[in-house]
Amino acid sequence: MDYLAFITNKIVEDRDDFRNTLSQWKFQNEKIVFTNGCFDILHRGHIEYLAQAASFGTKLVIGLNTDASVKRLKGETRPVNNQQARAILLSSLIFSDKIVFFDEDTPLELIRFVQPDILVKGADYKPEEIVGYDIVKAKGGEVVTIDLTQGYSTTSILSKLG
């Protein structure tokens, strides 16, 4: 098996192709889970969060901030890893199904495009404050929050480096 091709095929390069995949998943009654983030330096907290998110459905779509988006949100020194490197790491996870870049500050348009059955974010958000809450709830979906693993964050890792 060509594992590199397998994982790189999870990275969405063409939203029209992805639209066809989403249609197929919906026809097959797959339960689509969506979450998003920068995932700059992949760590235990990310893995535990994403694994839990994936367990809510049968397909996990991860919205990934582009480099420009991360820079606007986190500052000029970020991201540490470029978007292609971050996407490869996420796509190598057994429970990820598609990685989709978004350049905006929020994934609102991507959520509108995906129309997930379940929207997942960290419990540092109240469900009704999560971007896309209204879209998912309007179609009868769920918005779920997950407790974050304490002591693990990209910011804390970078602060240890000086």
Short mmCIF file of N, CA and C in Angstrom, two decimals:
data_model
loop_
_atom_site.label_atom_id
_atom_site.label_comp_id
_atom_site.label_asym_id
_atom_site.label_seq_id
_atom_site.Cartn_x
_atom_site.Cartn_y
_atom_site.Cartn_z
N MET A 1 0.84 -1.19 0.00
CA MET A 1 0.00 0.00 0.00
C MET A 1 0.88 1.25 0.00
N ASP A 2 0.47 2.23 -0.76
CA ASP A 2 1.18 3.51 -0.81
C ASP A 2 0.61 4.41 0.30
N TYR A 3 1.21 4.35 1.47
CA TYR A 3 0.69 5.08 2.62
C TYR A 3 0.75 6.59 2.45
N LEU A 4 1.79 7.09 1.79
CA LEU A 4 1.88 8.54 1.59
C LEU A 4 0.73 9.03 0.72
N ALA A 5 0.41 8.30 -0.33
CA ALA A 5 -0.73 8.67 -1.18
C ALA A 5 -2.04 8.58 -0.39
N PHE A 6 -2.14 7.55 0.44
CA PHE A 6 -3.34 7.37 1.25
C PHE A 6 -3.59 8.58 2.15
N ILE A 7 -2.53 9.04 2.82
CA ILE A 7 -2.73 10.17 3.74
C ILE A 7 -2.85 11.50 2.98
N THR A 8 -2.12 11.69 1.91
CA THR A 8 -2.23 12.97 1.19
C THR A 8 -3.58 13.08 0.48
N ASN A 9 -4.22 11.96 0.17
CA ASN A 9 -5.55 12.00 -0.44
C ASN A 9 -6.62 12.48 0.53
N LYS A 10 -6.30 12.51 1.81
CA LYS A 10 -7.24 13.03 2.80
C LYS A 10 -7.26 14.57 2.80
N ILE A 11 -6.24 15.18 2.23
CA ILE A 11 -6.14 16.64 2.21
C ILE A 11 -6.93 17.16 1.01
N VAL A 12 -7.91 17.98 1.27
CA VAL A 12 -8.79 18.48 0.22
C VAL A 12 -8.10 19.60 -0.54
N GLU A 13 -7.90 19.37 -1.81
CA GLU A 13 -7.30 20.39 -2.69
C GLU A 13 -8.37 21.06 -3.55
N ASP A 14 -9.48 20.36 -3.76
CA ASP A 14 -10.53 20.83 -4.66
C ASP A 14 -11.88 20.66 -3.96
N ARG A 15 -12.51 21.77 -3.66
CA ARG A 15 -13.79 21.69 -2.92
C ARG A 15 -14.90 21.04 -3.76
N ASP A 16 -14.81 21.12 -5.09
CA ASP A 16 -15.83 20.45 -5.91
C ASP A 16 -15.75 18.94 -5.75
N ASP A 17 -14.53 18.41 -5.74
CA ASP A 17 -14.35 16.97 -5.49
C ASP A 17 -14.86 16.61 -4.09
N PHE A 18 -14.57 17.47 -3.14
CA PHE A 18 -15.00 17.23 -1.77
C PHE A 18 -16.53 17.28 -1.68
N ARG A 19 -17.16 18.14 -2.44
CA ARG A 19 -18.62 18.21 -2.47
C ARG A 19 -19.20 16.85 -2.88
N ASN A 20 -18.56 16.20 -3.86
CA ASN A 20 -19.00 14.88 -4.30
C ASN A 20 -18.82 13.84 -3.18
N THR A 21 -17.70 13.93 -2.48
CA THR A 21 -17.45 13.02 -1.36
C THR A 21 -18.50 13.22 -0.27
N LEU A 22 -18.79 14.47 0.06
CA LEU A 22 -19.82 14.75 1.07
C LEU A 22 -21.17 14.19 0.65
N SER A 23 -21.52 14.35 -0.61
CA SER A 23 -22.79 13.81 -1.12
C SER A 23 -22.84 12.30 -0.97
N GLN A 24 -21.73 11.65 -1.29
CA GLN A 24 -21.65 10.19 -1.16
C GLN A 24 -21.79 9.77 0.30
N TRP A 25 -21.08 10.46 1.20
CA TRP A 25 -21.17 10.15 2.62
C TRP A 25 -22.61 10.30 3.12
N LYS A 26 -23.26 11.38 2.71
CA LYS A 26 -24.64 11.62 3.16
C LYS A 26 -25.58 10.55 2.62
N PHE A 27 -25.39 10.16 1.36
CA PHE A 27 -26.18 9.09 0.75
C PHE A 27 -26.00 7.78 1.51
N GLN A 28 -24.79 7.54 2.00
CA GLN A 28 -24.47 6.31 2.75
C GLN A 28 -24.81 6.43 4.24
N ASN A 29 -25.47 7.54 4.61
CA ASN A 29 -25.87 7.79 6.01
C ASN A 29 -24.69 7.83 6.98
N GLU A 30 -23.55 8.30 6.49
CA GLU A 30 -22.41 8.51 7.39
C GLU A 30 -22.74 9.68 8.31
N LYS A 31 -22.26 9.63 9.53
CA LYS A 31 -22.46 10.70 10.49
C LYS A 31 -21.21 11.57 10.45
N ILE A 32 -21.34 12.77 9.91
CA ILE A 32 -20.19 13.66 9.68
C ILE A 32 -19.95 14.57 10.88
N VAL A 33 -18.74 14.46 11.42
CA VAL A 33 -18.31 15.30 12.54
C VAL A 33 -17.35 16.34 11.98
N PHE A 34 -17.49 17.58 12.43
CA PHE A 34 -16.60 18.66 12.01
C PHE A 34 -15.99 19.31 13.23
N THR A 35 -14.70 19.56 13.15
CA THR A 35 -14.02 20.40 14.13
C THR A 35 -12.96 21.19 13.39
N ASN A 36 -12.36 22.13 14.05
CA ASN A 36 -11.36 22.96 13.38
C ASN A 36 -10.32 23.48 14.36
N GLY A 37 -9.23 23.97 13.79
CA GLY A 37 -8.19 24.56 14.61
C GLY A 37 -6.95 24.85 13.80
N CYS A 38 -5.95 25.38 14.50
CA CYS A 38 -4.65 25.67 13.88
C CYS A 38 -3.75 24.45 13.91
N PHE A 39 -3.80 23.69 15.00
CA PHE A 39 -3.01 22.46 15.16
C PHE A 39 -1.56 22.69 14.74
N ASP A 40 -0.97 23.74 15.32
CA ASP A 40 0.36 24.19 14.88
C ASP A 40 1.47 23.21 15.25
N ILE A 41 1.58 22.88 16.52
CA ILE A 41 2.54 21.85 16.94
C ILE A 41 1.68 20.73 17.52
N LEU A 42 1.50 19.67 16.76
CA LEU A 42 0.60 18.59 17.16
C LEU A 42 1.11 17.95 18.46
N HIS A 43 0.23 17.85 19.45
CA HIS A 43 0.61 17.33 20.76
C HIS A 43 -0.50 16.46 21.34
N ARG A 44 -0.22 15.90 22.50
CA ARG A 44 -1.16 14.98 23.15
C ARG A 44 -2.56 15.57 23.27
N GLY A 45 -2.66 16.81 23.67
CA GLY A 45 -3.97 17.45 23.81
C GLY A 45 -4.75 17.43 22.50
N HIS A 46 -4.07 17.71 21.40
CA HIS A 46 -4.74 17.66 20.08
C HIS A 46 -5.22 16.25 19.78
N ILE A 47 -4.36 15.26 19.99
CA ILE A 47 -4.70 13.87 19.66
C ILE A 47 -5.90 13.41 20.47
N GLU A 48 -5.89 13.67 21.77
CA GLU A 48 -7.00 13.24 22.61
C GLU A 48 -8.30 13.95 22.19
N TYR A 49 -8.21 15.22 21.92
CA TYR A 49 -9.37 16.00 21.48
C TYR A 49 -9.93 15.45 20.16
N LEU A 50 -9.07 15.26 19.17
CA LEU A 50 -9.52 14.80 17.86
C LEU A 50 -10.05 13.37 17.91
N ALA A 51 -9.42 12.51 18.70
CA ALA A 51 -9.90 11.13 18.84
C ALA A 51 -11.30 11.12 19.45
N GLN A 52 -11.50 11.94 20.47
CA GLN A 52 -12.84 12.02 21.07
C GLN A 52 -13.85 12.59 20.08
N ALA A 53 -13.46 13.61 19.34
CA ALA A 53 -14.37 14.20 18.35
C ALA A 53 -14.77 13.14 17.32
N ALA A 54 -13.81 12.38 16.83
CA ALA A 54 -14.09 11.37 15.81
C ALA A 54 -15.07 10.32 16.31
N SER A 55 -15.05 10.04 17.61
CA SER A 55 -15.91 9.00 18.16
C SER A 55 -17.40 9.36 18.15
N PHE A 56 -17.72 10.60 17.87
CA PHE A 56 -19.13 11.03 17.82
C PHE A 56 -19.80 10.68 16.48
N GLY A 57 -19.02 10.26 15.50
CA GLY A 57 -19.61 9.96 14.20
C GLY A 57 -18.82 8.92 13.46
N THR A 58 -19.02 8.88 12.12
CA THR A 58 -18.31 7.91 11.29
C THR A 58 -17.28 8.55 10.37
N LYS A 59 -17.37 9.86 10.17
CA LYS A 59 -16.41 10.60 9.34
C LYS A 59 -16.01 11.87 10.08
N LEU A 60 -14.69 12.11 10.16
CA LEU A 60 -14.19 13.32 10.81
C LEU A 60 -13.58 14.24 9.78
N VAL A 61 -14.14 15.43 9.68
CA VAL A 61 -13.62 16.48 8.81
C VAL A 61 -12.97 17.52 9.72
N ILE A 62 -11.70 17.81 9.45
CA ILE A 62 -10.97 18.79 10.24
C ILE A 62 -10.74 20.04 9.39
N GLY A 63 -11.31 21.16 9.82
CA GLY A 63 -11.04 22.45 9.19
C GLY A 63 -9.71 22.96 9.73
N LEU A 64 -8.80 23.28 8.83
CA LEU A 64 -7.45 23.70 9.23
C LEU A 64 -7.19 25.13 8.77
N ASN A 65 -6.89 26.00 9.73
CA ASN A 65 -6.55 27.38 9.38
C ASN A 65 -5.34 27.42 8.46
N THR A 66 -5.40 28.24 7.42
CA THR A 66 -4.24 28.45 6.56
C THR A 66 -3.17 29.21 7.33
N ASP A 67 -1.99 29.28 6.76
CA ASP A 67 -0.90 30.02 7.40
C ASP A 67 -1.30 31.48 7.63
N ALA A 68 -1.92 32.10 6.63
CA ALA A 68 -2.32 33.51 6.75
C ALA A 68 -3.33 33.69 7.89
N SER A 69 -4.25 32.77 7.99
CA SER A 69 -5.26 32.83 9.05
C SER A 69 -4.61 32.67 10.43
N VAL A 70 -3.70 31.73 10.57
CA VAL A 70 -3.00 31.52 11.85
C VAL A 70 -2.23 32.78 12.23
N LYS A 71 -1.55 33.35 11.27
CA LYS A 71 -0.76 34.56 11.53
C LYS A 71 -1.65 35.70 12.05
N ARG A 72 -2.82 35.86 11.45
CA ARG A 72 -3.75 36.90 11.91
C ARG A 72 -4.25 36.62 13.32
N LEU A 73 -4.49 35.36 13.62
CA LEU A 73 -5.06 34.99 14.92
C LEU A 73 -4.02 34.91 16.04
N LYS A 74 -2.81 34.42 15.71
CA LYS A 74 -1.83 34.10 16.75
C LYS A 74 -0.61 35.02 16.76
N GLY A 75 -0.43 35.81 15.70
CA GLY A 75 0.69 36.72 15.66
C GLY A 75 1.71 36.38 14.59
N GLU A 76 2.64 37.30 14.39
CA GLU A 76 3.62 37.22 13.30
C GLU A 76 4.57 36.02 13.38
N THR A 77 4.80 35.48 14.57
CA THR A 77 5.74 34.36 14.69
C THR A 77 5.08 33.01 14.45
N ARG A 78 3.80 33.00 14.18
CA ARG A 78 3.07 31.76 13.97
C ARG A 78 2.52 31.71 12.56
N PRO A 79 2.31 30.56 12.00
CA PRO A 79 2.49 29.27 12.62
C PRO A 79 3.96 28.83 12.62
N VAL A 80 4.28 27.89 13.48
CA VAL A 80 5.61 27.30 13.51
C VAL A 80 5.75 26.37 12.31
N ASN A 81 4.74 25.55 12.08
CA ASN A 81 4.70 24.61 10.96
C ASN A 81 3.74 25.14 9.89
N ASN A 82 4.15 25.07 8.63
CA ASN A 82 3.28 25.58 7.57
C ASN A 82 2.06 24.69 7.38
N GLN A 83 1.09 25.20 6.64
CA GLN A 83 -0.18 24.50 6.51
C GLN A 83 -0.05 23.11 5.89
N GLN A 84 0.86 22.93 4.96
CA GLN A 84 1.03 21.62 4.34
C GLN A 84 1.58 20.62 5.36
N ALA A 85 2.54 21.05 6.17
CA ALA A 85 3.09 20.17 7.22
C ALA A 85 2.02 19.82 8.24
N ARG A 86 1.24 20.81 8.65
CA ARG A 86 0.17 20.56 9.62
C ARG A 86 -0.88 19.61 9.04
N ALA A 87 -1.21 19.78 7.77
CA ALA A 87 -2.21 18.93 7.12
C ALA A 87 -1.73 17.48 7.01
N ILE A 88 -0.46 17.30 6.67
CA ILE A 88 0.10 15.94 6.56
C ILE A 88 0.03 15.23 7.91
N LEU A 89 0.39 15.93 8.97
CA LEU A 89 0.33 15.32 10.31
C LEU A 89 -1.10 14.93 10.66
N LEU A 90 -2.05 15.82 10.43
CA LEU A 90 -3.45 15.52 10.75
C LEU A 90 -3.99 14.39 9.88
N SER A 91 -3.62 14.38 8.61
CA SER A 91 -4.14 13.35 7.71
C SER A 91 -3.55 11.97 8.02
N SER A 92 -2.44 11.92 8.72
CA SER A 92 -1.84 10.63 9.07
C SER A 92 -2.54 9.97 10.26
N LEU A 93 -3.42 10.69 10.92
CA LEU A 93 -4.15 10.12 12.05
C LEU A 93 -5.22 9.16 11.55
N ILE A 94 -5.29 8.00 12.16
CA ILE A 94 -6.18 6.95 11.71
C ILE A 94 -7.64 7.38 11.69
N PHE A 95 -8.02 8.29 12.60
CA PHE A 95 -9.43 8.67 12.72
C PHE A 95 -9.80 9.91 11.90
N SER A 96 -8.85 10.51 11.19
CA SER A 96 -9.20 11.66 10.35
C SER A 96 -9.60 11.17 8.96
N ASP A 97 -10.59 11.84 8.39
CA ASP A 97 -11.06 11.44 7.05
C ASP A 97 -10.77 12.50 5.99
N LYS A 98 -10.93 13.77 6.33
CA LYS A 98 -10.62 14.85 5.40
C LYS A 98 -10.09 16.04 6.18
N ILE A 99 -9.08 16.70 5.58
CA ILE A 99 -8.51 17.92 6.12
C ILE A 99 -8.80 19.01 5.09
N VAL A 100 -9.47 20.08 5.52
CA VAL A 100 -9.88 21.13 4.60
C VAL A 100 -9.36 22.47 5.11
N PHE A 101 -8.59 23.16 4.27
CA PHE A 101 -8.07 24.48 4.64
C PHE A 101 -9.17 25.53 4.59
N PHE A 102 -9.08 26.50 5.49
CA PHE A 102 -9.92 27.71 5.38
C PHE A 102 -9.06 28.91 5.73
N ASP A 103 -9.26 29.99 4.98
CA ASP A 103 -8.42 31.17 5.09
C ASP A 103 -9.03 32.27 5.95
N GLU A 104 -10.30 32.13 6.25
CA GLU A 104 -10.98 33.14 7.06
C GLU A 104 -10.56 33.00 8.52
N ASP A 105 -10.96 33.95 9.35
CA ASP A 105 -10.64 33.88 10.77
C ASP A 105 -11.50 32.84 11.50
N THR A 106 -12.68 32.54 10.95
CA THR A 106 -13.55 31.52 11.51
C THR A 106 -13.93 30.53 10.40
N PRO A 107 -14.36 29.33 10.79
CA PRO A 107 -14.73 28.33 9.78
C PRO A 107 -16.20 28.41 9.35
N LEU A 108 -16.85 29.54 9.56
CA LEU A 108 -18.29 29.65 9.28
C LEU A 108 -18.66 29.18 7.88
N GLU A 109 -17.98 29.69 6.87
CA GLU A 109 -18.32 29.31 5.49
C GLU A 109 -18.03 27.84 5.23
N LEU A 110 -16.99 27.31 5.83
CA LEU A 110 -16.66 25.89 5.66
C LEU A 110 -17.73 25.02 6.33
N ILE A 111 -18.20 25.42 7.49
CA ILE A 111 -19.27 24.68 8.17
C ILE A 111 -20.53 24.72 7.32
N ARG A 112 -20.82 25.87 6.75
CA ARG A 112 -21.98 26.01 5.85
C ARG A 112 -21.83 25.06 4.66
N PHE A 113 -20.62 24.91 4.15
CA PHE A 113 -20.33 24.04 3.01
C PHE A 113 -20.47 22.56 3.40
N VAL A 114 -19.88 22.17 4.53
CA VAL A 114 -19.86 20.76 4.95
C VAL A 114 -21.22 20.30 5.46
N GLN A 115 -21.94 21.17 6.16
CA GLN A 115 -23.22 20.80 6.78
C GLN A 115 -23.07 19.55 7.66
N PRO A 116 -22.19 19.63 8.66
CA PRO A 116 -21.94 18.45 9.49
C PRO A 116 -23.14 18.08 10.35
N ASP A 117 -23.18 16.81 10.76
CA ASP A 117 -24.20 16.35 11.68
C ASP A 117 -23.85 16.74 13.11
N ILE A 118 -22.54 16.79 13.37
CA ILE A 118 -22.06 17.13 14.71
C ILE A 118 -20.90 18.10 14.59
N LEU A 119 -20.99 19.18 15.34
CA LEU A 119 -19.94 20.19 15.41
C LEU A 119 -19.29 20.08 16.78
N VAL A 120 -17.96 19.95 16.80
CA VAL A 120 -17.24 19.75 18.06
C VAL A 120 -16.21 20.86 18.27
N LYS A 121 -16.16 21.37 19.49
CA LYS A 121 -15.13 22.33 19.91
C LYS A 121 -14.75 22.01 21.35
N GLY A 122 -13.70 22.66 21.82
CA GLY A 122 -13.26 22.49 23.20
C GLY A 122 -14.25 23.08 24.18
N ALA A 123 -14.25 22.54 25.40
CA ALA A 123 -15.19 22.99 26.44
C ALA A 123 -14.86 24.37 26.97
N ASP A 124 -13.81 25.01 26.41
CA ASP A 124 -13.56 26.40 26.77
C ASP A 124 -14.55 27.31 26.06
N TYR A 125 -15.41 26.74 25.22
CA TYR A 125 -16.50 27.46 24.55
C TYR A 125 -17.83 26.98 25.09
N LYS A 126 -18.82 27.88 25.17
CA LYS A 126 -20.20 27.48 25.43
C LYS A 126 -20.79 27.10 24.08
N PRO A 127 -21.56 26.01 24.01
CA PRO A 127 -22.07 25.55 22.71
C PRO A 127 -22.72 26.65 21.87
N GLU A 128 -23.55 27.47 22.48
CA GLU A 128 -24.26 28.50 21.71
C GLU A 128 -23.34 29.62 21.21
N GLU A 129 -22.10 29.67 21.70
CA GLU A 129 -21.13 30.68 21.26
C GLU A 129 -20.23 30.15 20.14
N ILE A 130 -20.34 28.87 19.82
CA ILE A 130 -19.47 28.25 18.82
C ILE A 130 -19.91 28.66 17.42
N VAL A 131 -18.94 29.10 16.63
CA VAL A 131 -19.22 29.48 15.24
C VAL A 131 -19.83 28.28 14.51
N GLY A 132 -20.97 28.49 13.88
CA GLY A 132 -21.66 27.43 13.15
C GLY A 132 -22.75 26.75 13.95
N TYR A 133 -22.90 27.10 15.21
CA TYR A 133 -23.92 26.52 16.08
C TYR A 133 -25.29 26.59 15.41
N ASP A 134 -25.65 27.78 14.95
CA ASP A 134 -26.98 27.98 14.35
C ASP A 134 -27.19 27.12 13.11
N ILE A 135 -26.16 26.97 12.30
CA ILE A 135 -26.25 26.18 11.07
C ILE A 135 -26.51 24.71 11.40
N VAL A 136 -25.73 24.18 12.32
CA VAL A 136 -25.84 22.76 12.68
C VAL A 136 -27.16 22.48 13.40
N LYS A 137 -27.54 23.34 14.33
CA LYS A 137 -28.79 23.13 15.06
C LYS A 137 -30.00 23.25 14.14
N ALA A 138 -29.95 24.17 13.16
CA ALA A 138 -31.07 24.36 12.24
C ALA A 138 -31.37 23.12 11.41
N LYS A 139 -30.35 22.30 11.17
CA LYS A 139 -30.57 21.08 10.40
C LYS A 139 -30.76 19.84 11.29
N GLY A 140 -30.93 20.08 12.59
CA GLY A 140 -31.18 18.99 13.52
C GLY A 140 -29.93 18.31 14.04
N GLY A 141 -28.78 18.94 13.84
CA GLY A 141 -27.52 18.37 14.30
C GLY A 141 -27.21 18.72 15.74
N GLU A 142 -26.06 18.23 16.19
CA GLU A 142 -25.63 18.44 17.57
C GLU A 142 -24.37 19.30 17.61
N VAL A 143 -24.25 20.07 18.69
CA VAL A 143 -23.02 20.80 18.97
C VAL A 143 -22.51 20.27 20.30
N VAL A 144 -21.28 19.76 20.27
CA VAL A 144 -20.70 19.08 21.43
C VAL A 144 -19.41 19.78 21.83
N THR A 145 -19.18 19.88 23.14
CA THR A 145 -17.90 20.39 23.62
C THR A 145 -17.17 19.27 24.35
N ILE A 146 -15.84 19.31 24.26
CA ILE A 146 -14.98 18.29 24.85
C ILE A 146 -14.00 18.98 25.79
N ASP A 147 -13.83 18.40 26.97
CA ASP A 147 -12.83 18.93 27.91
C ASP A 147 -11.45 18.81 27.28
N LEU A 148 -10.66 19.86 27.43
CA LEU A 148 -9.30 19.86 26.90
C LEU A 148 -8.35 19.20 27.89
N THR A 149 -7.31 18.57 27.37
CA THR A 149 -6.30 17.93 28.21
C THR A 149 -5.46 19.03 28.86
N GLN A 150 -5.50 19.08 30.18
CA GLN A 150 -4.78 20.12 30.90
C GLN A 150 -3.27 20.00 30.72
N GLY A 151 -2.62 21.15 30.58
CA GLY A 151 -1.17 21.19 30.50
C GLY A 151 -0.60 21.02 29.11
N TYR A 152 -1.47 20.91 28.12
CA TYR A 152 -1.00 20.73 26.74
C TYR A 152 -1.59 21.81 25.84
N SER A 153 -0.72 22.64 25.30
CA SER A 153 -1.11 23.63 24.30
C SER A 153 0.14 24.04 23.53
N THR A 154 -0.06 24.45 22.31
CA THR A 154 1.08 24.90 21.51
C THR A 154 1.75 26.09 22.19
N THR A 155 0.94 27.00 22.73
CA THR A 155 1.50 28.19 23.39
C THR A 155 2.37 27.78 24.57
N SER A 156 1.92 26.80 25.38
CA SER A 156 2.74 26.40 26.53
C SER A 156 4.02 25.69 26.09
N ILE A 157 3.94 24.93 25.01
CA ILE A 157 5.15 24.27 24.48
C ILE A 157 6.15 25.33 24.03
N LEU A 158 5.67 26.34 23.31
CA LEU A 158 6.57 27.40 22.82
C LEU A 158 7.15 28.21 23.96
N SER A 159 6.38 28.42 25.03
CA SER A 159 6.89 29.21 26.16
C SER A 159 8.02 28.48 26.88
N LYS A 160 8.01 27.15 26.85
CA LYS A 160 9.10 26.36 27.45
C LYS A 160 10.40 26.49 26.66
N LEU A 161 10.26 26.80 25.38
CA LEU A 161 11.44 26.93 24.52
C LEU A 161 12.13 28.29 24.68
N GLY A 162 11.42 29.21 25.30
CA GLY A 162 12.03 30.50 25.54
C GLY A 162 11.47 31.50 24.67
#
